[in-house]
């Protein structure tokens, strides 16, 4: 596999916008994602540990155990349509009822942020997180004083990842030693080929073709 593209490091990044969640289906992901309005923050934290092998009174090697990401989604308030889709909110004649969780719903989580180069020029980066599980939200409230304090609603999430596919997208990728990989996060920048439509549907994570195209 050859990919000659050189990616430059950004001088800084900020913001979060246009968050979406595409629930998983029997054949992949929903074609029409739910729009999650008014995102405030997102903090994907790597779930990476190591298993160590010892022999001859020394550490021989370490095996990484990389199981994805976890974190929280912060929003300006509860998202009723998301909570109904996840399954722990149910409509009644007089409002929305929050119930117990009977199962976790997984899907693909999308968001955008802004990168800037050393001259301050901005570009939008688009990101998909694969096989993400969103949990029950938590609210915070504070009494109004002379300085108003807005509440914040947070949803925990875990990213389990999908199978990384070969260049054709028809079979799992295998490296020269037969090892497969998991795809957790897919990021597109303005000079990538499918950038304009990257947010329209959940993409298939696949490696570059041998020619690099």
Coordinates of C-alpha atoms in Angstrom, one line a residue:
X1 CA 0.0 0.0 0.0
X2 CA 1.4 3.4 -1.0
X3 CA 0.0 6.8 -0.1
X4 CA 2.3 9.7 -1.0
X5 CA 0.1 12.4 0.5
X6 CA 1.9 14.5 3.1
X7 CA -0.3 16.0 5.8
X8 CA 0.8 19.2 7.5
X9 CA 0.4 19.7 11.2
X10 CA -2.1 22.4 12.2
X11 CA -0.9 25.3 14.4
X12 CA -4.1 25.1 16.5
X13 CA -7.7 24.0 16.5
X14 CA -11.0 25.1 18.2
X15 CA -14.7 24.8 18.1
X16 CA -17.3 22.1 17.5
X17 CA -20.3 22.2 15.2
X18 CA -22.8 20.3 13.0
X19 CA -22.9 17.2 15.2
X20 CA -24.9 14.2 13.9
X21 CA -25.7 10.7 15.0
X22 CA -26.5 7.9 12.5
X23 CA -28.1 4.9 14.4
X24 CA -26.8 1.5 13.4
X25 CA -29.1 -0.7 11.2
X26 CA -29.0 -4.3 10.1
X27 CA -27.2 -3.3 6.9
X28 CA -24.9 -0.5 8.3
X29 CA -26.0 2.9 9.4
X30 CA -29.1 5.0 8.9
X31 CA -29.1 7.0 5.7
X32 CA -30.5 10.1 7.4
X33 CA -28.6 11.0 10.6
X34 CA -30.1 12.8 13.5
X35 CA -28.9 16.4 13.8
X36 CA -27.6 17.1 17.4
X37 CA -28.0 20.8 17.8
X38 CA -26.0 23.2 20.1
X39 CA -23.0 21.0 20.8
X40 CA -20.6 22.6 23.4
X41 CA -17.8 20.2 23.7
X42 CA -16.6 16.6 22.9
X43 CA -13.6 14.8 24.4
X44 CA -12.7 11.5 22.8
X45 CA -10.2 9.9 25.2
X46 CA -8.2 6.8 24.0
X47 CA -8.9 3.5 25.8
X48 CA -5.4 2.2 25.5
X49 CA -3.7 -0.2 27.9
X50 CA -0.9 -2.8 27.6
X51 CA -0.4 -6.4 28.4
X52 CA 3.2 -7.2 29.4
X53 CA 5.1 -10.5 28.9
X54 CA 8.0 -11.2 31.2
X55 CA 10.7 -13.9 31.0
X56 CA 14.3 -14.3 32.2
X57 CA 13.6 -11.7 34.8
X58 CA 12.9 -9.0 32.3
X59 CA 10.2 -7.4 30.2
X60 CA 10.2 -9.1 26.9
X61 CA 7.5 -7.1 25.1
X62 CA 4.3 -5.2 25.6
X63 CA 1.0 -5.8 23.6
X64 CA -1.2 -2.8 23.2
X65 CA -4.9 -3.2 24.0
X66 CA -6.5 -0.4 22.0
X67 CA -10.3 -0.7 22.5
X68 CA -11.4 2.7 21.1
X69 CA -12.4 5.9 22.8
X70 CA -14.7 7.2 25.6
X71 CA -15.8 10.6 26.7
X72 CA -18.7 13.0 27.0
X73 CA -20.7 15.1 24.7
X74 CA -21.7 18.4 26.2
X75 CA -24.7 20.3 24.9
X76 CA -26.8 23.3 25.9
X77 CA -29.7 21.0 26.9
X78 CA -31.3 17.6 26.6
X79 CA -32.0 16.4 23.0
X80 CA -35.5 14.8 23.0
X81 CA -35.2 13.2 19.5
X82 CA -31.9 11.7 20.3
X83 CA -33.2 10.3 23.6
X84 CA -36.2 8.8 21.9
X85 CA -34.0 7.2 19.3
X86 CA -31.7 5.8 22.0
X87 CA -34.7 4.4 23.8
X88 CA -34.9 5.9 27.2
X89 CA -37.5 8.6 26.5
X90 CA -41.1 7.9 25.5
X91 CA -43.8 10.3 24.4
X92 CA -47.0 10.5 26.5
X93 CA -50.1 12.6 26.0
X94 CA -48.8 15.3 28.2
X95 CA -45.0 15.3 27.7
X96 CA -41.9 13.2 27.5
X97 CA -41.2 10.4 30.0
X98 CA -37.7 9.3 30.8
X99 CA -37.5 5.6 31.5
X100 CA -35.0 2.9 32.3
X101 CA -32.5 1.9 29.6
X102 CA -33.2 -1.6 28.2
X103 CA -30.4 -1.7 25.7
X104 CA -27.7 0.5 24.3
X105 CA -28.0 1.9 20.8
X106 CA -24.9 2.2 18.7
X107 CA -24.3 4.4 15.6
X108 CA -21.8 6.7 13.9
X109 CA -21.1 10.0 15.5
X110 CA -20.2 13.0 13.3
X111 CA -18.8 16.5 14.2
X112 CA -16.7 19.3 12.7
X113 CA -14.0 21.5 14.2
X114 CA -11.8 24.3 12.8
X115 CA -8.0 24.1 12.2
X116 CA -5.7 27.0 11.7
X117 CA -2.3 27.2 10.2
X118 CA 0.5 29.4 11.5
X119 CA -0.8 32.4 9.5
X120 CA -4.3 32.0 11.1
X121 CA -6.0 30.7 8.0
X122 CA -8.9 28.5 8.9
X123 CA -10.3 25.2 7.5
X124 CA -13.1 22.9 8.6
X125 CA -12.2 19.4 9.5
X126 CA -14.9 16.7 9.3
X127 CA -14.9 13.6 11.6
X128 CA -16.8 10.4 11.9
X129 CA -16.5 8.1 14.9
X130 CA -17.6 4.5 14.2
X131 CA -19.8 2.2 16.2
X132 CA -20.3 4.8 19.0
X133 CA -22.6 4.1 21.9
X134 CA -24.3 7.0 23.6
X135 CA -25.5 6.7 27.1
X136 CA -28.1 8.4 29.3
X137 CA -27.6 12.1 29.7
X138 CA -27.0 14.1 32.9
X139 CA -28.1 17.6 33.7
X140 CA -26.6 20.4 35.8
X141 CA -28.7 23.2 37.3
X142 CA -27.7 26.3 39.3
X143 CA -29.9 29.0 40.8
X144 CA -30.1 32.4 39.0
X145 CA -28.0 35.1 40.7
X146 CA -26.7 38.5 39.5
X147 CA -24.5 36.5 37.2
X148 CA -26.7 34.0 35.2
X149 CA -25.2 30.5 34.9
X150 CA -26.4 28.3 32.1
X151 CA -26.9 24.6 32.7
X152 CA -25.1 22.0 30.7
X153 CA -26.3 18.5 29.6
X154 CA -23.8 15.7 29.0
X155 CA -24.1 12.4 27.3
X156 CA -21.4 9.7 27.9
X157 CA -20.2 7.9 24.9
X158 CA -17.9 5.0 24.0
X159 CA -16.5 4.3 20.5
X160 CA -15.9 0.6 19.7
X161 CA -14.9 0.9 16.0
X162 CA -15.7 -0.9 12.8
X163 CA -13.5 -3.3 10.8
X164 CA -11.0 -1.5 8.5
X165 CA -11.7 -2.6 4.9
X166 CA -9.4 -3.2 2.0
X167 CA -9.0 -0.6 -0.8
X168 CA -12.0 -2.0 -2.7
X169 CA -14.1 -1.9 0.4
X170 CA -15.3 -5.5 -0.1
X171 CA -13.2 -7.4 2.4
X172 CA -11.4 -6.8 5.8
X173 CA -7.9 -5.3 5.4
X174 CA -5.0 -7.6 6.2
X175 CA -1.4 -6.4 6.4
X176 CA 1.6 -8.3 5.2
X177 CA 1.5 -10.5 8.3
X178 CA -2.2 -11.2 8.0
X179 CA -3.2 -8.8 10.8
X180 CA -6.5 -6.9 10.6
X181 CA -7.2 -3.4 12.1
X182 CA -10.1 -1.6 13.7
X183 CA -11.2 1.8 12.4
X184 CA -12.3 4.2 15.2
X185 CA -12.1 7.7 13.7
X186 CA -12.2 8.9 10.1
X187 CA -11.1 12.5 9.4
X188 CA -11.4 14.5 6.2
X189 CA -9.8 17.8 5.3
X190 CA -10.5 20.2 2.4
X191 CA -7.9 18.6 0.1
X192 CA -9.3 15.1 0.5
X193 CA -11.2 13.7 -2.5
X194 CA -14.6 13.1 -0.9
X195 CA -14.5 16.0 1.4
X196 CA -17.6 17.9 0.1
X197 CA -19.9 14.9 0.7
X198 CA -18.1 13.5 3.7
X199 CA -20.9 14.6 6.1
X200 CA -23.8 13.4 3.9
X201 CA -23.5 9.7 4.8
X202 CA -21.4 7.4 7.0
X203 CA -18.3 6.5 4.9
X204 CA -16.7 3.0 4.7
X205 CA -13.3 3.0 6.4
X206 CA -10.9 1.6 3.8
X207 CA -7.2 1.9 3.1
X208 CA -5.8 3.7 0.1
X209 CA -5.4 1.9 -3.2
X210 CA -1.8 0.8 -4.1
X211 CA -1.6 3.8 -6.4
X212 CA -2.4 6.2 -3.6
X213 CA -5.7 7.3 -5.2

